[in-house]
Structures are given as structure tokens and as C-alpha cells.
Steps between C-alpha positions, in 0.01 A plus 500: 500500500401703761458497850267166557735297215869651461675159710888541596721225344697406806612128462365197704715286743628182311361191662687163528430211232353163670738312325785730575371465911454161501849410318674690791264307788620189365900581458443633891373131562749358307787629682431471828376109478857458367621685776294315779616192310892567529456610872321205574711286322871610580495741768501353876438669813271796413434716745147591645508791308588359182246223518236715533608758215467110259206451676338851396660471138330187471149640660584753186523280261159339609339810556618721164277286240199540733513870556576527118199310368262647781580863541762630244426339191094605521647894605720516245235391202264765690708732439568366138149550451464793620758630304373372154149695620704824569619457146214429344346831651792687418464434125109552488589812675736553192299409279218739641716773518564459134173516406412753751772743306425396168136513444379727224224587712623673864444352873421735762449340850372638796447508850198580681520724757219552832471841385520705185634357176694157433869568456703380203776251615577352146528581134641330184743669289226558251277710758795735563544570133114516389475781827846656440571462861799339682475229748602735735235754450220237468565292742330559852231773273132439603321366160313831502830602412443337148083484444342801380206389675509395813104436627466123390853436726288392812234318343769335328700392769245382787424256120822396554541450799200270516675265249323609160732543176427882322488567162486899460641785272631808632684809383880521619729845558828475340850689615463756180107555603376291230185256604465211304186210553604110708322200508542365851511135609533496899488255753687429827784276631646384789867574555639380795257677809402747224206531292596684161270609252639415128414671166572439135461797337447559107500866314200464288457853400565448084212173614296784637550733226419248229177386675375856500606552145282191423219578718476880350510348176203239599293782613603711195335172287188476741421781448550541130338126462219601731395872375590423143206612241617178315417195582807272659495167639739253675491163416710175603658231329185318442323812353284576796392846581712543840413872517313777291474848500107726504559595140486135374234458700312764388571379130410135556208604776588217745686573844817446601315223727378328167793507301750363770661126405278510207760499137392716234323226247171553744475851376677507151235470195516170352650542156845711693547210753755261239682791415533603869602181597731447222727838595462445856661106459774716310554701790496229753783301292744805505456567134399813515495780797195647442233538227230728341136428368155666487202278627143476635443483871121414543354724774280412802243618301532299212655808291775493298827700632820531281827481633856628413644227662928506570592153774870540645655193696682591830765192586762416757841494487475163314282606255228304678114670417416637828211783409328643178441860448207548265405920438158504277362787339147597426478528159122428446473861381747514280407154347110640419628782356725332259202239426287834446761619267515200301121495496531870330754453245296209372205683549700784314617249202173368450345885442769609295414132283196573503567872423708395207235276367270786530738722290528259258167435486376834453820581258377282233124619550612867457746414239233370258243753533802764468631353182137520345463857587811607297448274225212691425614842580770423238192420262358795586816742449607352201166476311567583128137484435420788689762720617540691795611851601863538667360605789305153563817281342729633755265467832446131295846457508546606862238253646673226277810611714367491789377191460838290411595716798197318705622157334865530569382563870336159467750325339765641816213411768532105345900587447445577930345161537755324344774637658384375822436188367910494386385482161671799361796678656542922470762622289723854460471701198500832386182719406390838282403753784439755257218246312348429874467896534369610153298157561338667784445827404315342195231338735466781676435761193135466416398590875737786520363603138151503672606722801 
């Protein structure tokens, strides 16, 4: 301990025992009765002075029990008491010292001074090592020796010293130059005709360090939360809307005013609410950490607004359901486009039906009219009766050509329609090229003839 509570260990004076005392009172008594007994008894002729040396033994022997019971006996158990009290303070002083040394967190104490600083008078062991000073060179130091900061020291005192009990944080100078952050707990004692001021001191810089970790990373989720194009929302345990950001608000229409401790059924379209409920009763019961869904939201305006919808649950660290993180997309867009594109591709299948009807239709009505038209040609060309010249046979027999050429485009325009249809499936195979060339060439003959 230091100067205040180091004690010396000198040992006390050992008192008599009552019973010891009063053991040796009563032998005394004993003894001289006997003795005023035998010289009254077989010894004749005392002299003056003799007689009155009995007669003083005996006033003794009177007298001895009296001043025993009266004076010495209650002085003795005085000091008795007063012994067991010096020993009872001298092992709550132990015991304090104990403490005092062995506290994880460090004691400083100090005395006020009438001018200037307060002085330190004590330290525990743990203050020495946390400031990598001796006792020596921190002992009799002004605190400004140890805070980085010393305006709030008067303030703090003249608090003090008017009986109040400080709670404050400031920054302390270690041996090496190193600063580090203490939570103070000061308040004064008496000590004898001294008034001390006592501190428990705690390093909370890692505390401090941790709490601005947490606080940049609260801001750092404001602001995303708040200035977020996509809709987020906070929600408690009960599903109420505990906070909400301006892009939800701009995608629902109602203020944040209007959509605080109201739950999300009052603005959900009807037929999405079970389904809602049903994942969010998942996520309550710890089945399931978060989940995913698309829904209706009905706007202020009575519109319908689509949402990409993806709830999170936030717990403790007994898995209790503190807060609900819901982030909603507008997907209204996106959701009329797709029903637009589903509109077109049955609009599109319903043309090319109707186209394919069409061809059909008009395939059978050309095909008819077609095959009349060479059936008489043929007639014509191969008319015994009256026969024609080469010349008119072979520009017969090219328009006959031409058209099975016209038919055969029929017959693929109908082969088209049923391969839509998945009644007839393409095959490979191989093909004259030379016939499809001297094939052309043919058709082509008659006009080049006539140029």
C-alpha cells in the first residue's frame, strides 16, 4: 500500500486474563488470613509494630476484592475490548489492502491541495503496471502528471469536494508515451483529519474502440437504409413498420408518418396476404432465416405496385426475433412488360393460326383451279385429232411444267402448315443439282429465245 495504508506490524502488549488476575487476588487472600490466623492464635506478645503490620494485612484482605471488582476488573475488560476492536480493524485493514492490490481495475487516490493540482498519495499494484511507473516515481506526482487533459480537474474537484460521486472518462499518459481512455469513479473519504479523494479507474479504450466501430457501422446502414433507391423497411417482432426509408414511400405513396406501427397486411393486395403470412410465421418460428416472394402492394392511390420482395430476421444472442429487415423492389415495370409480352406471343400465335388457316385455305382453292388448267393443257398438247406444230407442243409442254412447278409450291405451302402444326417432321436427303439447273434454264428458254 502506499503512504495513507502501508501499517507497521509491531506487536501489541499482552494483557492479563481475568481469570488468571483474579486466581492470584484470591491465593494473596488466602495466605495472609492463614497467616493472621497463626499469629493470632500462637504467637503472644506482639509488638506495636507487628500488630499493626496484621492489622494492615487484614485491611488488605478486606480491601483487595473491592478494588478488584470496582476498578481493575472493569479496566482490564476495557482494555480487552479495546483490543478485540484494534483487531478487528487490523484485519479489515488487511483485508482492504488485499483488495486494494488485487483489483483488476487500478486505485489512484488523491489529495486535494489549496492550490494547483491534487497530489497522488496512493496506488494499487495494478496502477503502477497499467502506467509503467514505480511507486517511487508516482507517488507525490500532481494527477496532471497522468491526464492528458487537464481543464475538467477543477470543476471536478470543487464536485467533490461538495460531497457529489463523479462518473467521467478521461485520457491517461503512460511511462512509454502511450495514452490509453479510463472510466473514472471518484468520490471522497475521510482519513483520519484528512479528506482524500478516491478513484476506481477502468481502461476502456478496446470499449471505446468497439462503440465507434459500431456506431460507424450504424451510420454506414443509415445511410444506405435511408438514401437507398430500393425500398427497405424495419419491422419488429410483431410485424409492425418501426421505420421506413423515402423510396418505400415513394412506392407505396404514404409517409413515413402513415406507415409507422401499421404491419404490412394494411397495404398488401388481398390475394398475397396468406402467403405473406404463411412465410413470415416461418420466419418467426426459426425455420427459416429469411425468405423471397414477389407481391402486390396496393398504392395510396388505389394502383397496383409490384414488389420483389426479400424479409431477413435480425435476432439476439438467443436466437430471440428482435427486428425484420424487409428490402422491396419496384417491379411494376417489369411485371407490365412481361404481361405485354405474353399478350404478344398470344397475339402472335393466334395470327400465325389464323395465317395457317389462311394458307390452307387458299392452298386448296388454288390447288383445284391449278389442277384444271393442266388437265386441259395436257388435252390440248396431246390432241391426236388435230395435231400441233413443235413449236406450240413444246411452249405446251413448258406451261404444263410450270404448272406442277406452281402445284408443288402449293403442296410445300400446306407441307409449311403442317409442320408447324407437328404433323410432319423435315428429313435429310440427297438431291440432282444438275436436274435443278437444266430445270431452270428450261423455264427460262422461251423468253431468252424472244430477246
Amino acid at each position: 500500500m502506499g503512504t495513507f495504508f502501508r501499517k507497521s506490524k509491531a506487536e501489541e502488549p499482552a494483557y492479563p486474563s481475568p481469570v488468571r488476575l483474579l486466581f492470584l487476588v484470591a491465593t494473596s487472600i488466602f495466605f495472609i488470613e492463614i497467616a493472621f490466623m497463626f499469629a493470632t492464635e500462637y504467637i503472644q506478645g506482639l509488638s506495636p509494630l507487628h500488630e499493626a503490620l496484621l492489622d494492615a494485612s487484614s485491611l488488605v484482605a478486606l480491601v483487595m476484592p473491592v478494588l478488584y471488582f470496582l476498578i481493575y476488573r472493569p479496566l482490564v475488560l476495557h482494555i480487552e475490548e479495546r483490543k478485540v476492536a484494534e483487531d478487528a480493524l487490523k484485519e479489515s485493514e488487511k483485508r482492504f489492502s488485499q483488495i486494494f492490490q488485487q483489483v483488476t481495475d487500478y486505485i489512484l487516490v488523491l489529495e486535494p491541495m489549496e492550490e494547483g493540482s491534487p497530489i497522488i498519495v496512493d496506488a494499487s499494484n495494478s496502477a503502477f503496471i497499467k502506467h509503467g511507473y514505480t511507486c517511487e516515481e508516482l507517488i507525490g506526482k500532481p494527477i496532471t502528471f497522468l491526464d492528458a487533459d487537464t481543464r475538467d480537474i477543477p470543476v471536478r474537484m470543487s464536485a467533490l469536494q461538495l460531497g457529489q460521486e463523479l462518473r467521467f472518462e478521461v485520457v491517461h499518459r503512460c511511462k512509454d508515451g502511450s495514452t490509453f481512455v479510463a472510466e473514472v469513479s471518484a468520490k471522497t473519504i475521510e482519513f483520519g483529519e484528512k479528506t482524500l479523494v478516491f478513484t476506481i479507474e477502468r481502461d476502456i479504450t478496446e470499449k471505446k474502440a468497439m462503440e465507434r466501430t459500431l456506431r460507424e457501422s450504424e451510420e454506414r446502414f443509415r445511410s444506405a437504409f435511408d438514401y437507398s433507391k430500393v425500398g427497405m423497411t424495419l419491422l419488429n417482432s410483431d410485424y409492425k413498420y418501426i421505420k421506413v426509408n423515402n423510396a418505400f414511400c415513394e412506392m407505396t405513396g404514404y409517409s413515413e408518418t402513415e406507415l409507422i406501427d401499421g404491419d404490412f397486411k394494411g397495404i398488401t393486395h388481398p390475394d398475397d396476404v396468406e402467403q405473406n403470412l404463411k412465410m413470415s410465421k416461418s420466419l418467426r418460428a426459426g425455420e427459416t432465416s429469411f425468405f423471397h416472394m414477389e407481391k402486390r402492394y396496393i398504392h395510396k392511390n388505389g394502383n397496383i405496385v409490384w414488389g420483389d420482395l426479400t424479409v431477413s430476421a435480425v435476432r439476439d444472442e438467443a436466437g430471440k426475433l428482435m427486428h425484420v429487415l424487409a428490402i422491396v423492389q419496384d417491379i411494376t415495370e417489369r411485371k407490365e412488360a412481361e404481361a405485354a409480352l405474353v399478350i404478344a406471343k398470344e397475339n402472335a400465335e393466334e395470327a400465325t393460326r389464323l395465317k395457317d388457316k389462311f394458307v390452307s385455305l387458299v392452298s386448296h382453292d388454288l390447288k383445284t383451279p391449278l389442277s384444271s388448267m393442266l388437265g386441259f393443257l395436257k388435252l390440248v398438247r396431246d390432241d391426236t385429232g388435230e395435231p400441233l406444230n413443235e413449236g406450240t407442243k413444246l411452249i405446251l409442254g413448258r406451261s404444263i411444267d410450270s404448272g406442277k412447278q406452281m402445284a408443288n409450291l402449293i403442296d410445300d405451302l400446306l407441307n409449311l402448315s403442317r409442320l408447324r402444326t407437328g404433323q410432319i417432321k423435315l428429313g435429310m436427303q440427297f438431291f440432282d443439282a444438275k436436274y435443278i439447273g437444266a430445270k431452270m434454264a428450261a423455264d427460262y428458254s422461251y423468253a431468252a429465245q424472244q430477246k
